[in-house]
N, CA and C atoms as an extended XYZ file, in Angstrom:
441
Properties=species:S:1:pos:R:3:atomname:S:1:resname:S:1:resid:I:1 pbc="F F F"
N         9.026       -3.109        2.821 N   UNK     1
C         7.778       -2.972        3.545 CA  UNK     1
C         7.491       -4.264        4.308 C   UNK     1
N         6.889       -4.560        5.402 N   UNK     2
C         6.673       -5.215        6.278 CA  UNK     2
C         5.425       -5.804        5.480 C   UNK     2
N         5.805       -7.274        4.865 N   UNK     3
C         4.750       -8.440        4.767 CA  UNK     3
C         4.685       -8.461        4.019 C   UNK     3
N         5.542       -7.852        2.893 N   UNK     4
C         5.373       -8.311        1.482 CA  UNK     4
C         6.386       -9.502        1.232 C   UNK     4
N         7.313       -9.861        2.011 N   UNK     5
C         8.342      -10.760        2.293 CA  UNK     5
C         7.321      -12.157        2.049 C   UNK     5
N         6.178      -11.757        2.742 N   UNK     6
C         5.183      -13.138        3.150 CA  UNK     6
C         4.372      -13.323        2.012 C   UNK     6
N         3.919      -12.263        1.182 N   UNK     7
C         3.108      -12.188        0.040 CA  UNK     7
C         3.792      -12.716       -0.922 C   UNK     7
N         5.182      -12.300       -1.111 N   UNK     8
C         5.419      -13.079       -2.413 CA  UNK     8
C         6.106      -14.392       -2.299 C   UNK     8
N         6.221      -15.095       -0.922 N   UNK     9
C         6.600      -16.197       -0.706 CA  UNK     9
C         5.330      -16.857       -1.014 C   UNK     9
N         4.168      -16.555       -0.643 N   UNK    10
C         3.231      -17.110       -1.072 CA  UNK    10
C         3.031      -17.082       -2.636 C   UNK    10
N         3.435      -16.149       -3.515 N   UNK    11
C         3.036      -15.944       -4.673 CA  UNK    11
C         3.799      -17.553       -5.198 C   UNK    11
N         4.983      -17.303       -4.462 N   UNK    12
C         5.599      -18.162       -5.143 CA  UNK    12
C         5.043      -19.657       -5.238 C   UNK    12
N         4.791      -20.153       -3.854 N   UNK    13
C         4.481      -20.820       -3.187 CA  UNK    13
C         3.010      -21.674       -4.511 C   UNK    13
N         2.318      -20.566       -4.959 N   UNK    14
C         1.014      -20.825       -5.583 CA  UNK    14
C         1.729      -21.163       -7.061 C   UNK    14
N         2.755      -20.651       -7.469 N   UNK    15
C         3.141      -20.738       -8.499 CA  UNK    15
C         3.510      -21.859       -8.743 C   UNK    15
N         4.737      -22.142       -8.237 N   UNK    16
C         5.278      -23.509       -7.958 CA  UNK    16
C         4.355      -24.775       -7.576 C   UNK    16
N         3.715      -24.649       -6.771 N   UNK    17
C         2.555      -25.761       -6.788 CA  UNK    17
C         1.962      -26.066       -7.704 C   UNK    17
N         1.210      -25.270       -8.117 N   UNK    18
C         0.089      -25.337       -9.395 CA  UNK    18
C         1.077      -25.905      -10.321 C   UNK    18
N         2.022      -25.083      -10.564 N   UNK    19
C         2.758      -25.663      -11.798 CA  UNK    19
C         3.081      -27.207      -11.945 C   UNK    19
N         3.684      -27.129      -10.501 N   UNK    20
C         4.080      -28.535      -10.398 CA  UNK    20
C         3.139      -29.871      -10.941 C   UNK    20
N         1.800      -29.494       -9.829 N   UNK    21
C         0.609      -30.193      -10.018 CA  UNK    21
C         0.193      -30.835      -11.163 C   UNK    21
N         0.061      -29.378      -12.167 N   UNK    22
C        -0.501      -29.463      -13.292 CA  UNK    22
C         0.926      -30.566      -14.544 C   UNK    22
N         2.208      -29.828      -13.966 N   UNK    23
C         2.363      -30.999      -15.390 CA  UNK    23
C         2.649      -32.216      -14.902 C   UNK    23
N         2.564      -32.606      -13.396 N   UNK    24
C         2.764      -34.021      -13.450 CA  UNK    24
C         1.600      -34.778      -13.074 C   UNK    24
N         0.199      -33.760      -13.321 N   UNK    25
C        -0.668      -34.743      -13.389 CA  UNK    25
C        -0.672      -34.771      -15.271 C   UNK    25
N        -0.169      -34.470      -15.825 N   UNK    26
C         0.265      -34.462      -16.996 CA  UNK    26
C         1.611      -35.531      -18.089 C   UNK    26
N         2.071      -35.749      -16.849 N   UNK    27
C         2.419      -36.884      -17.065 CA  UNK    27
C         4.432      -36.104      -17.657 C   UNK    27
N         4.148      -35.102      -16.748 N   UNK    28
C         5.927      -34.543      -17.129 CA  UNK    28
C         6.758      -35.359      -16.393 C   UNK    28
N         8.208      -35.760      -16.440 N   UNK    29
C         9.067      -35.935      -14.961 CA  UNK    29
C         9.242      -34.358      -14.327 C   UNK    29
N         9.671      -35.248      -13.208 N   UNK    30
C         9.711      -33.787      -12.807 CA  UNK    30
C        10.726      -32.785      -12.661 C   UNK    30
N        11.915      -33.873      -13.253 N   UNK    31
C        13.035      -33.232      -13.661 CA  UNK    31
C        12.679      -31.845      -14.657 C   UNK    31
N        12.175      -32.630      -15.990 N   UNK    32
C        11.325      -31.512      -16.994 CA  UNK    32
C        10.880      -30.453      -16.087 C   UNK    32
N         9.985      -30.945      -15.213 N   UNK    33
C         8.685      -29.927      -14.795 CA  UNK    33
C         9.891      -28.612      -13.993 C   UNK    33
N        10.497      -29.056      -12.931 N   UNK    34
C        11.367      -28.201      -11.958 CA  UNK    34
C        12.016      -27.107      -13.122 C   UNK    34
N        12.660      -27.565      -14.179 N   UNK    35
C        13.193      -26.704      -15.229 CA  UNK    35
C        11.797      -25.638      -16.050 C   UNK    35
N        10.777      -26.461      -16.265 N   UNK    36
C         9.854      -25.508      -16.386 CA  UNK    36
C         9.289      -24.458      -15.294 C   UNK    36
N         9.386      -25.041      -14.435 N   UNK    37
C         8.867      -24.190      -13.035 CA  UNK    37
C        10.379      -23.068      -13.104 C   UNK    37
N        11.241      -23.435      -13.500 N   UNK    38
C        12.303      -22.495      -13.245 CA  UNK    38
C        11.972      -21.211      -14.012 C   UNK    38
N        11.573      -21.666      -15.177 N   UNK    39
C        11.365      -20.083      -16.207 CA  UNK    39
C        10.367      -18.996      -15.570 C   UNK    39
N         9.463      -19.662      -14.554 N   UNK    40
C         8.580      -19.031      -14.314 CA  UNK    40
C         8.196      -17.821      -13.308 C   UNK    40
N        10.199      -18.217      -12.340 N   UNK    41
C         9.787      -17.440      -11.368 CA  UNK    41
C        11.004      -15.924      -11.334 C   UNK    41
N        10.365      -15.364      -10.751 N   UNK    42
C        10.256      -13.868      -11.463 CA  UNK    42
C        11.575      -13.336      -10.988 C   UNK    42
N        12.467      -13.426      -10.034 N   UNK    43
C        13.902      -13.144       -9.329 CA  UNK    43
C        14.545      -14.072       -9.542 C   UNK    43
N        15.817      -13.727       -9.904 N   UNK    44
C        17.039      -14.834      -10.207 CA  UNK    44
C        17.407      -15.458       -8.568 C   UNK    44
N        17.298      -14.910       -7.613 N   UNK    45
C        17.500      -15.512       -6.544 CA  UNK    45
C        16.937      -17.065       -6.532 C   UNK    45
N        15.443      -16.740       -6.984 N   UNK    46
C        14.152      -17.932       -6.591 CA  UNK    46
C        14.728      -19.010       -8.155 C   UNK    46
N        15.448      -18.281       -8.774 N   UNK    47
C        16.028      -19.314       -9.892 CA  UNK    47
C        16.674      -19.939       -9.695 C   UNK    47
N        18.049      -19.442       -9.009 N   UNK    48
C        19.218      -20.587       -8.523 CA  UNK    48
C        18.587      -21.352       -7.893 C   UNK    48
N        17.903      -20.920       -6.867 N   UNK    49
C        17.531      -21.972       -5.912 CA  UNK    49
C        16.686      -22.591       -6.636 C   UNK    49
N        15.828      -22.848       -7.601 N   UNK    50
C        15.506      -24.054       -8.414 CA  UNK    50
C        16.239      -24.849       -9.294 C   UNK    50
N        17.544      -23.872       -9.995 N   UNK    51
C        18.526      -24.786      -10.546 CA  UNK    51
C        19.281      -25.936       -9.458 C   UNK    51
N        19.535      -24.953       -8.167 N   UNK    52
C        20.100      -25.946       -7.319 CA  UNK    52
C        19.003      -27.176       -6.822 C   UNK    52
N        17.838      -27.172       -6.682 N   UNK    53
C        16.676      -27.893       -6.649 CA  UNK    53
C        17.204      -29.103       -7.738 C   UNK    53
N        17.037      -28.224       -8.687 N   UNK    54
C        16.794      -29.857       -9.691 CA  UNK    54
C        18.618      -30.180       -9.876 C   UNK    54
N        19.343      -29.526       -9.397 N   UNK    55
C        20.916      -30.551       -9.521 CA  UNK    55
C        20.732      -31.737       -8.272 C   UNK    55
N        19.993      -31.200       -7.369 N   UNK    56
C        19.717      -32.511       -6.124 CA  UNK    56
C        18.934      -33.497       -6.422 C   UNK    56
N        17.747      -33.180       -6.881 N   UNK    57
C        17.050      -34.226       -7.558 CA  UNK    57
C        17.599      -35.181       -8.725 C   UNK    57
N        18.362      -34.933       -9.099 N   UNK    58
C        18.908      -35.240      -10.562 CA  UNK    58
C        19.907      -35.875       -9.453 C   UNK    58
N        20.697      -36.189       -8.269 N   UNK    59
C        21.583      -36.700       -7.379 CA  UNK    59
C        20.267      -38.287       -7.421 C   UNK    59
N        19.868      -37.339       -7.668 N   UNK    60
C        19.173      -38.784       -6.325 CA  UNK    60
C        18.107      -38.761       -5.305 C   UNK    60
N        17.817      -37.312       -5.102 N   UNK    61
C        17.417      -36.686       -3.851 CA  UNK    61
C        15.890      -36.983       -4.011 C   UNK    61
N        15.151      -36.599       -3.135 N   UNK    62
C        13.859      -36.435       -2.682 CA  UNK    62
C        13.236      -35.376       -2.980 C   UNK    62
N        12.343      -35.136       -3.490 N   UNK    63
C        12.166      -33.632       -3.970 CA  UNK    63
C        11.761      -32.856       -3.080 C   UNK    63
N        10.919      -33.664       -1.536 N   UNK    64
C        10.530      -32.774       -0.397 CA  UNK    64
C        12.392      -32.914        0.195 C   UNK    64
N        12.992      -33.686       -0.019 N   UNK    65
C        14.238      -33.462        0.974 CA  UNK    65
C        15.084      -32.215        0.383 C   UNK    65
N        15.325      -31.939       -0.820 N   UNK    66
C        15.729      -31.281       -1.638 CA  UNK    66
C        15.112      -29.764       -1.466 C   UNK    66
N        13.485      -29.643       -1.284 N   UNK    67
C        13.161      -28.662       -1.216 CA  UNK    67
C        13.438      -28.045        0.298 C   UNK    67
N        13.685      -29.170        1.335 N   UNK    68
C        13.951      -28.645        2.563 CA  UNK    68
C        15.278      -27.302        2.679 C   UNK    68
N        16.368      -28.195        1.745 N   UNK    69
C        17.699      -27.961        1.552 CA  UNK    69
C        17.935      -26.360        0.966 C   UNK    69
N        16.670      -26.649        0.176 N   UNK    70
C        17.010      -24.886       -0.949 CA  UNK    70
C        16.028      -24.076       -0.026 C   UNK    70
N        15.142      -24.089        0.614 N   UNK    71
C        14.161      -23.662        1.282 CA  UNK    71
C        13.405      -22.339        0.371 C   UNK    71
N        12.833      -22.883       -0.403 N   UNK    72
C        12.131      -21.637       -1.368 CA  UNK    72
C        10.542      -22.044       -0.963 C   UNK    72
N        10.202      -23.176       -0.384 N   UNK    73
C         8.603      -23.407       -0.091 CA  UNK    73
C         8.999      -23.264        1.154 C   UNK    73
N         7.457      -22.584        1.969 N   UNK    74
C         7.277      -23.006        3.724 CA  UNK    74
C         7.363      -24.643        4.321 C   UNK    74
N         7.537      -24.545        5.231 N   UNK    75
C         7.770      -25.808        5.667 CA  UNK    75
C         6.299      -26.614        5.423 C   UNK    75
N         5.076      -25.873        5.302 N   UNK    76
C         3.947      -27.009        5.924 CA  UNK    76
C         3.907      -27.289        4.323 C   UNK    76
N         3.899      -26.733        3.512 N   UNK    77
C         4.114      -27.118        1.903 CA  UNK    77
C         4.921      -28.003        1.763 C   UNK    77
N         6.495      -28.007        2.077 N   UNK    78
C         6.724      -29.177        1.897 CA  UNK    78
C         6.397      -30.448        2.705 C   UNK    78
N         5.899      -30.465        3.825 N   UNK    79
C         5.649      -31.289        4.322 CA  UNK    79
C         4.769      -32.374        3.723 C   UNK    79
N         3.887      -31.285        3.059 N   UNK    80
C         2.293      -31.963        2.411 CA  UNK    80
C         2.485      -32.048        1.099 C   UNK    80
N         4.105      -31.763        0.651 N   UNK    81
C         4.358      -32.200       -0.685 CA  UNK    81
C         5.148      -33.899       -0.379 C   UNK    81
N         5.639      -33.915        0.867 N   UNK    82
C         6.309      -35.217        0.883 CA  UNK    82
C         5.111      -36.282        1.335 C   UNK    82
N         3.925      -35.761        1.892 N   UNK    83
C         3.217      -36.439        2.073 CA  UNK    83
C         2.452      -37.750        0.567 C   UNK    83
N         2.276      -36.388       -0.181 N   UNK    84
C         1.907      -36.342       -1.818 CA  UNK    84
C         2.859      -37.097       -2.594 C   UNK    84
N         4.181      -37.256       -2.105 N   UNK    85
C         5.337      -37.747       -2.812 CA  UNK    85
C         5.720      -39.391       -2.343 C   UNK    85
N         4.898      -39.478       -1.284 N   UNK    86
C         5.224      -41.292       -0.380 CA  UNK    86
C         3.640      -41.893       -0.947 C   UNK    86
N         2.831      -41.082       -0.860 N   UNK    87
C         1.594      -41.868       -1.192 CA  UNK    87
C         1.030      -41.870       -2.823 C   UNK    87
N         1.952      -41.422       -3.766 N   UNK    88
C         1.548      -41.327       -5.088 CA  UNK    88
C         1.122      -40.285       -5.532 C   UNK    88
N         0.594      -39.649       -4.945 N   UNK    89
C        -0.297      -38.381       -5.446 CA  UNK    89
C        -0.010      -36.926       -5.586 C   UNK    89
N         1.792      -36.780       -5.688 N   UNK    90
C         1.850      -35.535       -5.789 CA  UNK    90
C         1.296      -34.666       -6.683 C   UNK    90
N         0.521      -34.877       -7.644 N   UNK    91
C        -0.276      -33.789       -8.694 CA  UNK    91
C        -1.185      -33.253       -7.604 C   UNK    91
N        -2.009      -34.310       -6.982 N   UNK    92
C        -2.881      -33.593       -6.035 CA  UNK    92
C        -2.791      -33.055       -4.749 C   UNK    92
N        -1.895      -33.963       -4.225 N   UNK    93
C        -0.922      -32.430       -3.231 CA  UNK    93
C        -0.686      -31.384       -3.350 C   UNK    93
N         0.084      -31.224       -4.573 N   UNK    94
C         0.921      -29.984       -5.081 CA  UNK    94
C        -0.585      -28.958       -5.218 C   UNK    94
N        -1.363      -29.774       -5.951 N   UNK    95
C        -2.798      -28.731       -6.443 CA  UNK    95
C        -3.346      -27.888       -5.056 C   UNK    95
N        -3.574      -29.197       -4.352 N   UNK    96
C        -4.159      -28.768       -2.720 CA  UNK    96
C        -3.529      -27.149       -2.289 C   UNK    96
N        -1.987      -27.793       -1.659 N   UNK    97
C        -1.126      -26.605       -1.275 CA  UNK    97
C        -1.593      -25.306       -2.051 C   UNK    97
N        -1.251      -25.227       -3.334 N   UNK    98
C        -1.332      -24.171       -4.550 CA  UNK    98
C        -2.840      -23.785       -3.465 C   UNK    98
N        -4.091      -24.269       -4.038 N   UNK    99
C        -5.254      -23.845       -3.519 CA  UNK    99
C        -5.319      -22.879       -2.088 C   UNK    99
N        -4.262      -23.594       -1.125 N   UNK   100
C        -4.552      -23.462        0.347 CA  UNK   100
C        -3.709      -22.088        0.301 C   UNK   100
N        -2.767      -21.725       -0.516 N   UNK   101
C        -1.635      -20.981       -0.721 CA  UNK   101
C        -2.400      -19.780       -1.126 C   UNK   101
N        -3.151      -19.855       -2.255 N   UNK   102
C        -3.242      -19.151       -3.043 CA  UNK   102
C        -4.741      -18.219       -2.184 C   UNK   102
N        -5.679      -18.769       -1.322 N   UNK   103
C        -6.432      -18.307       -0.487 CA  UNK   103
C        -6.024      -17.695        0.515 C   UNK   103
N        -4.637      -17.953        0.918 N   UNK   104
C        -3.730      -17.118        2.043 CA  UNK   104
C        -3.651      -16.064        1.234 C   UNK   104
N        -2.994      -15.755       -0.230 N   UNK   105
C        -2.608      -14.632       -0.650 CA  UNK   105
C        -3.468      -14.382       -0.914 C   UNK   105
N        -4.446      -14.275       -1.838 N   UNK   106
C        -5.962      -13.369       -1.700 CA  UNK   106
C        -6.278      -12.537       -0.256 C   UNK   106
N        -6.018      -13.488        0.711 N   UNK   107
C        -6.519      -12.391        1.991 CA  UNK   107
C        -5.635      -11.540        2.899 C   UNK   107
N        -4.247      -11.857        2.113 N   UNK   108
C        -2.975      -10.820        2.476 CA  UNK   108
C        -3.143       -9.584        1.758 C   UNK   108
N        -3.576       -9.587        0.333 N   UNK   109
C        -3.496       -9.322       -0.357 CA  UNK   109
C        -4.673       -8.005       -0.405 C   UNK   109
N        -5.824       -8.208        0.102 N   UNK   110
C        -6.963       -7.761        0.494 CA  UNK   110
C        -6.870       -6.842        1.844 C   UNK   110
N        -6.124       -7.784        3.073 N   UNK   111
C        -5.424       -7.076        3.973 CA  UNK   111
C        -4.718       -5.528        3.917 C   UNK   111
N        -3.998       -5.993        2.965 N   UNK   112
C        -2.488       -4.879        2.527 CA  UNK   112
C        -3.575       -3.699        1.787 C   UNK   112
N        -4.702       -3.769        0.541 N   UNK   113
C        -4.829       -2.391        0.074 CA  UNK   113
C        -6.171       -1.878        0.721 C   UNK   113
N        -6.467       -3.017        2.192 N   UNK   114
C        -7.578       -2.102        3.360 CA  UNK   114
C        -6.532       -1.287        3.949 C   UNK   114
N        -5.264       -1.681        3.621 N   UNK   115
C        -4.554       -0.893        5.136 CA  UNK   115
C        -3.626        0.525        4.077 C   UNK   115
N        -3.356        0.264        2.810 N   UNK   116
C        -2.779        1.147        2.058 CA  UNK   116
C        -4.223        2.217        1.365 C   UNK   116
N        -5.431        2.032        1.064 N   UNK   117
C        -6.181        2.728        0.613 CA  UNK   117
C        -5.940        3.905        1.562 C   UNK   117
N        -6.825        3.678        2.730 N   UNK   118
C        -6.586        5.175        3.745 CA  UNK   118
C        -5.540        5.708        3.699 C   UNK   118
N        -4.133        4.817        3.566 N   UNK   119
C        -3.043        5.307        3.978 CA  UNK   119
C        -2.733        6.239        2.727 C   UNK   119
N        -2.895        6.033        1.459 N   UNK   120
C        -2.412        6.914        0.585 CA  UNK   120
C        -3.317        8.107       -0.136 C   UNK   120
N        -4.672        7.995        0.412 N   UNK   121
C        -5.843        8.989        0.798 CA  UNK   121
C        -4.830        9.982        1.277 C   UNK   121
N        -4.734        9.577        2.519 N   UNK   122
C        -4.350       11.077        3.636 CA  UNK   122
C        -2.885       11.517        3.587 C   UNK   122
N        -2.166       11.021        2.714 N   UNK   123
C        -1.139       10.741        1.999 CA  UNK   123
C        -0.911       12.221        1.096 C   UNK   123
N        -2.069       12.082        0.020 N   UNK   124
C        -2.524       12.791       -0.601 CA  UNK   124
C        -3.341       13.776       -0.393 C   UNK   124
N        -4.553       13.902        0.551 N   UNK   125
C        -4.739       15.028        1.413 CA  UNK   125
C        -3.657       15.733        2.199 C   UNK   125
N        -2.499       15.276        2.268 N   UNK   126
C        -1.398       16.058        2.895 CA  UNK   126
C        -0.662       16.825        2.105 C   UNK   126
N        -0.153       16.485        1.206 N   UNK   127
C         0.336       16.567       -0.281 CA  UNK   127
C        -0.522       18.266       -0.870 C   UNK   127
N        -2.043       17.741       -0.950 N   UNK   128
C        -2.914       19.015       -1.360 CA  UNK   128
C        -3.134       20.403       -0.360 C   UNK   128
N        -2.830       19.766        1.011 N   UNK   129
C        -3.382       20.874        1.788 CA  UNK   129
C        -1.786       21.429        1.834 C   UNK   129
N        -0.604       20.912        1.721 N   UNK   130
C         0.467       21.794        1.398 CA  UNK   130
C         0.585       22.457        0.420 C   UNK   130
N         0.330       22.169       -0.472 N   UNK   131
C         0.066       22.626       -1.550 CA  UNK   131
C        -0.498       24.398       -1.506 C   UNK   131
N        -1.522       23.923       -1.418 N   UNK   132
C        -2.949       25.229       -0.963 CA  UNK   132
C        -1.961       25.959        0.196 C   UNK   132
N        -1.551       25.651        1.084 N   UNK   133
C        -0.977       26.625        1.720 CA  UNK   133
C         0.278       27.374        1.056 C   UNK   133
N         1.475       26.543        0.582 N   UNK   134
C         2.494       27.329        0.127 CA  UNK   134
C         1.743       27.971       -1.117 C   UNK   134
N         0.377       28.129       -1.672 N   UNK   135
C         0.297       29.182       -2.776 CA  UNK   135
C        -0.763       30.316       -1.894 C   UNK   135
N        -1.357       30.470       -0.847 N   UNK   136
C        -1.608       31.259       -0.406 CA  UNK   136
C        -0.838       31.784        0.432 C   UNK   136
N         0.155       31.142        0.833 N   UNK   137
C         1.663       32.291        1.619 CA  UNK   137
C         2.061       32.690        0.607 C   UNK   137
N         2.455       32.621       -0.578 N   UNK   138
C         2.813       33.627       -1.838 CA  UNK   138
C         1.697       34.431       -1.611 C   UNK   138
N         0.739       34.351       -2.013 N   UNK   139
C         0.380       35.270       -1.899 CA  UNK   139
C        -0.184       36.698       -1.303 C   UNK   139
N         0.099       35.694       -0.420 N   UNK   140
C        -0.083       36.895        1.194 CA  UNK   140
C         1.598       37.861        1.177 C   UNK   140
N         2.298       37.194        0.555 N   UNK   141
C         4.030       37.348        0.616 CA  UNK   141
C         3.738       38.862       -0.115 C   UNK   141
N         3.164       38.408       -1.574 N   UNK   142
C         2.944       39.277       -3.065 CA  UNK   142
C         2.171       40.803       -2.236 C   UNK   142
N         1.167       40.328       -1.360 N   UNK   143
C         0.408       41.299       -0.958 CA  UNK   143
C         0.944       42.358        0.005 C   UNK   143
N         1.860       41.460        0.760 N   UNK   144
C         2.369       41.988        1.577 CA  UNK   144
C         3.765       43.442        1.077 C   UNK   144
N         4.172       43.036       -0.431 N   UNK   145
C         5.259       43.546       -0.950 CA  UNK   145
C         4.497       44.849       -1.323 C   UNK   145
N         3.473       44.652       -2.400 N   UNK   146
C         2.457       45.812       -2.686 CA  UNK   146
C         1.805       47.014       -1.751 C   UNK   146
N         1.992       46.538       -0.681 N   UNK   147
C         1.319       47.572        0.364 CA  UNK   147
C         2.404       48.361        0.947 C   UNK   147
């Protein structure tokens, strides 16, 4: 379906942030944390690409350069995670994004069942009014045999 591609990049997007946020304003590395963030996300696809995440980091790497590389966040996320990552403050970066992320998906999200409610209404009014017809052509069929 068209835009759910975008919804759960965002899901992810909120996931991974927050998570992040939260254990290294917690005082995790983030080696730890990336392996915890790994359990969390829901397709093995979005897994490798965090195992491969933290084998780069564990190189040496940058964690916004690293995340460029696996590309599982949007670009303006990582951007404002490397921002968060030169000036000290990635807990509160990461939180920010999550926040800014997570208000995008609320209104995708809101979007998608204004546009699926009607749609599976008349969906189902189609469904019933076939219905009602193929049992009154029987029976017009039945009536028709009797006479």
């Amino acid at each position: 379906m068209p835009g759910v591609r975008e919804l759960v990049r965002h899901e992810q997007t909120v996931v991974f942030c927050a998570t992040l946020g939260t254990l290294t304003h917690s005082g995790v590395d983030i080696s730890s944390g990336l392996r915890l963030i790994r359990d969390l996300m829901r397709d093995n696809r979005s897994a490798e690409k965090i195992d491969r995440l933290v084998a780069s980091v564990r190189q040496g790497h940058r964690l916004s350069d690293a995340l460029l590389e696996v590309n599982i966040l949007p670009p303006y996320a990582v951007h404002m995670l490397r921002v968060g990552e030169e000036s000290g403050e990635l807990d509160s970066a990461a939180m920010r994004i999550a926040g800014f992320y997570e208000v995008r998906l609320d209104r995708a999200l809101t979007r998608l069942t204004a546009i699926l409610g009607p749609a599976i209404i008349i969906l189902v009014s189609a469904l019933i009014a076939w219905l009602i017809i193929s049992v009154i052509t029987a029976l017009l069929s039945v009536n028709d045999l009797l006479q």
